[in-house]
Tab-separated table of C-alpha atoms in Angstrom:
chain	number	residue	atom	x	y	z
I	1139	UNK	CA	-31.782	-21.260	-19.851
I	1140	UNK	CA	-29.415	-20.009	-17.102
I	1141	UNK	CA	-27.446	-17.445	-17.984
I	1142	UNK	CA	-24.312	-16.352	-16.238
I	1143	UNK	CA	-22.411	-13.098	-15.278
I	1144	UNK	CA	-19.855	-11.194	-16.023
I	1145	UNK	CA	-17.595	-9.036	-13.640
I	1146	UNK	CA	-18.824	-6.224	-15.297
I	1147	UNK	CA	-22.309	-6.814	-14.209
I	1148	UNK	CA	-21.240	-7.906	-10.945
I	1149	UNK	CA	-19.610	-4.281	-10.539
I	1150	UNK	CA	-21.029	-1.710	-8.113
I	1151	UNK	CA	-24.629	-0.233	-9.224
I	1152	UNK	CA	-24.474	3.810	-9.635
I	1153	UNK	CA	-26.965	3.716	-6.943
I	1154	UNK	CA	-24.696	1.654	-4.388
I	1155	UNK	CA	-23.104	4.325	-3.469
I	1156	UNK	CA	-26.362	6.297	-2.507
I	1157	UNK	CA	-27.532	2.910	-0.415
I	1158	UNK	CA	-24.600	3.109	1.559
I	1159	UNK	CA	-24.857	6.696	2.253
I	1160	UNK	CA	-28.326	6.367	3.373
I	1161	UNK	CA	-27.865	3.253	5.647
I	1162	UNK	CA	-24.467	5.167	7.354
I	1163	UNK	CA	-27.699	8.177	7.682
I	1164	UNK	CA	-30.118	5.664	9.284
I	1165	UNK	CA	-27.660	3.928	11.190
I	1166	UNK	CA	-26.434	7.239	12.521
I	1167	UNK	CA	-29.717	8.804	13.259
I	1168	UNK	CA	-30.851	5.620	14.864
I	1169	UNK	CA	-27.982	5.954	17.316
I	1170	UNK	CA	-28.537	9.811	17.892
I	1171	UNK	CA	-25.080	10.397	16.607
I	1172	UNK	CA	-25.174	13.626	14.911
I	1173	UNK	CA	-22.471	14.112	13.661
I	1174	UNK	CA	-22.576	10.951	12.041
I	1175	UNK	CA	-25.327	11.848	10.375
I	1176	UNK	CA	-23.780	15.148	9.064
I	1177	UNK	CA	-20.834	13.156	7.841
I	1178	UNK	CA	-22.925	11.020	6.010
I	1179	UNK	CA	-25.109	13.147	4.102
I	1180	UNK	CA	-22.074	15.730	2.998
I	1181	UNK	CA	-20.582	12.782	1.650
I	1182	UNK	CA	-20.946	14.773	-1.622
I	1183	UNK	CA	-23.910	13.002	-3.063
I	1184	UNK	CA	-26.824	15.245	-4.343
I	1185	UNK	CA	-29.378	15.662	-1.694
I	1186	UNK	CA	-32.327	15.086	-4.037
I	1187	UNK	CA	-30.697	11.851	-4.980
I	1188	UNK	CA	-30.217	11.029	-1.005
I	1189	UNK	CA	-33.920	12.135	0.103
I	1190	UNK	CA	-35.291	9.805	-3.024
I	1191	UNK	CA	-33.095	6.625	-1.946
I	1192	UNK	CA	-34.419	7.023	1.513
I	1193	UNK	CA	-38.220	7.240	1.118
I	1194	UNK	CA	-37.228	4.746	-1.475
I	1195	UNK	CA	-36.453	2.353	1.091
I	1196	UNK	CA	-38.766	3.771	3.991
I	1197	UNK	CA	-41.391	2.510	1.477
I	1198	UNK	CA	-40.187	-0.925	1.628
I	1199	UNK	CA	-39.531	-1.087	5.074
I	1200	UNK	CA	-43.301	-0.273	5.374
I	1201	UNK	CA	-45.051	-2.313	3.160
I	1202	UNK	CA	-42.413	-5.143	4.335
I	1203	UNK	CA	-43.596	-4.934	7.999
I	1204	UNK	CA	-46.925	-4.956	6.494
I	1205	UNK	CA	-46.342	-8.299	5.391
I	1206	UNK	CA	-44.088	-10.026	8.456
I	1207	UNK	CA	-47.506	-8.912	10.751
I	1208	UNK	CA	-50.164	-9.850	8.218
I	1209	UNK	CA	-51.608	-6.600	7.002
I	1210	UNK	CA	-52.681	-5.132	4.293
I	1211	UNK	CA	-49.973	-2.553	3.023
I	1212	UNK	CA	-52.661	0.341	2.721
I	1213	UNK	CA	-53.621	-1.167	6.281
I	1214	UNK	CA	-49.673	-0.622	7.598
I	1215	UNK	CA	-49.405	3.208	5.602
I	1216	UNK	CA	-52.514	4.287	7.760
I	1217	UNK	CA	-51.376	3.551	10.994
I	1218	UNK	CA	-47.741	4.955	10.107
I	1219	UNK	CA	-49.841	7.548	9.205
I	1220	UNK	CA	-51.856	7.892	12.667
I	1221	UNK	CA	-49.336	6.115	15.310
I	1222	UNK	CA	-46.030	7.595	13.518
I	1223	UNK	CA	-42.677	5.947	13.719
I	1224	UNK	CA	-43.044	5.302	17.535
I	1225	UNK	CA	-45.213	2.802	17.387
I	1226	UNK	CA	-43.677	1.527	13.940
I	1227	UNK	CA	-41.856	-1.798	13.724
């Protein structure tokens, strides 16, 4: 049984908002803009919220590149571990 949805469950997730604050973060601090950075995380969302949404996603990240080169994920989290994010990706 299919079942379909409503615009209110196609409205923005509470956590949408901390997604896009964290990708603006990464995106920033991937491009060494600073201040970009800044901007992003004083966009008024809690900081405990922001630092959980981003390991959040490291993790996947992770455990996804585990997967695209054939490792085990406890294989991948060790040599994050040892290499760190140079050698990462």
């Amino acid at each position: 049984m299919t079942q379909e949805l409503t615009a209110i469950e196609l409205e923005e997730s509470p956590s949408s908002e901390l997604f896009q604050a964290v990708l603006d973060m990464a995106q920033a601090a991937k491009a060494g803009n600073t201040s970009g950075w800044l901007a992003a995380r004083y966009s008024g969302l809690p900081l405990e919220d922001l630092a959980y949404t981003c390991t959040e996603m490291l993790g996947i990240l992770i455990e996804n590149n585990a997967i695209r080169e054939g490792v085990h994920p406890a294989d991948m989290w060790r040599r994050v571990r040892t290499a760190g994010v140079d050698e990462f990706g």
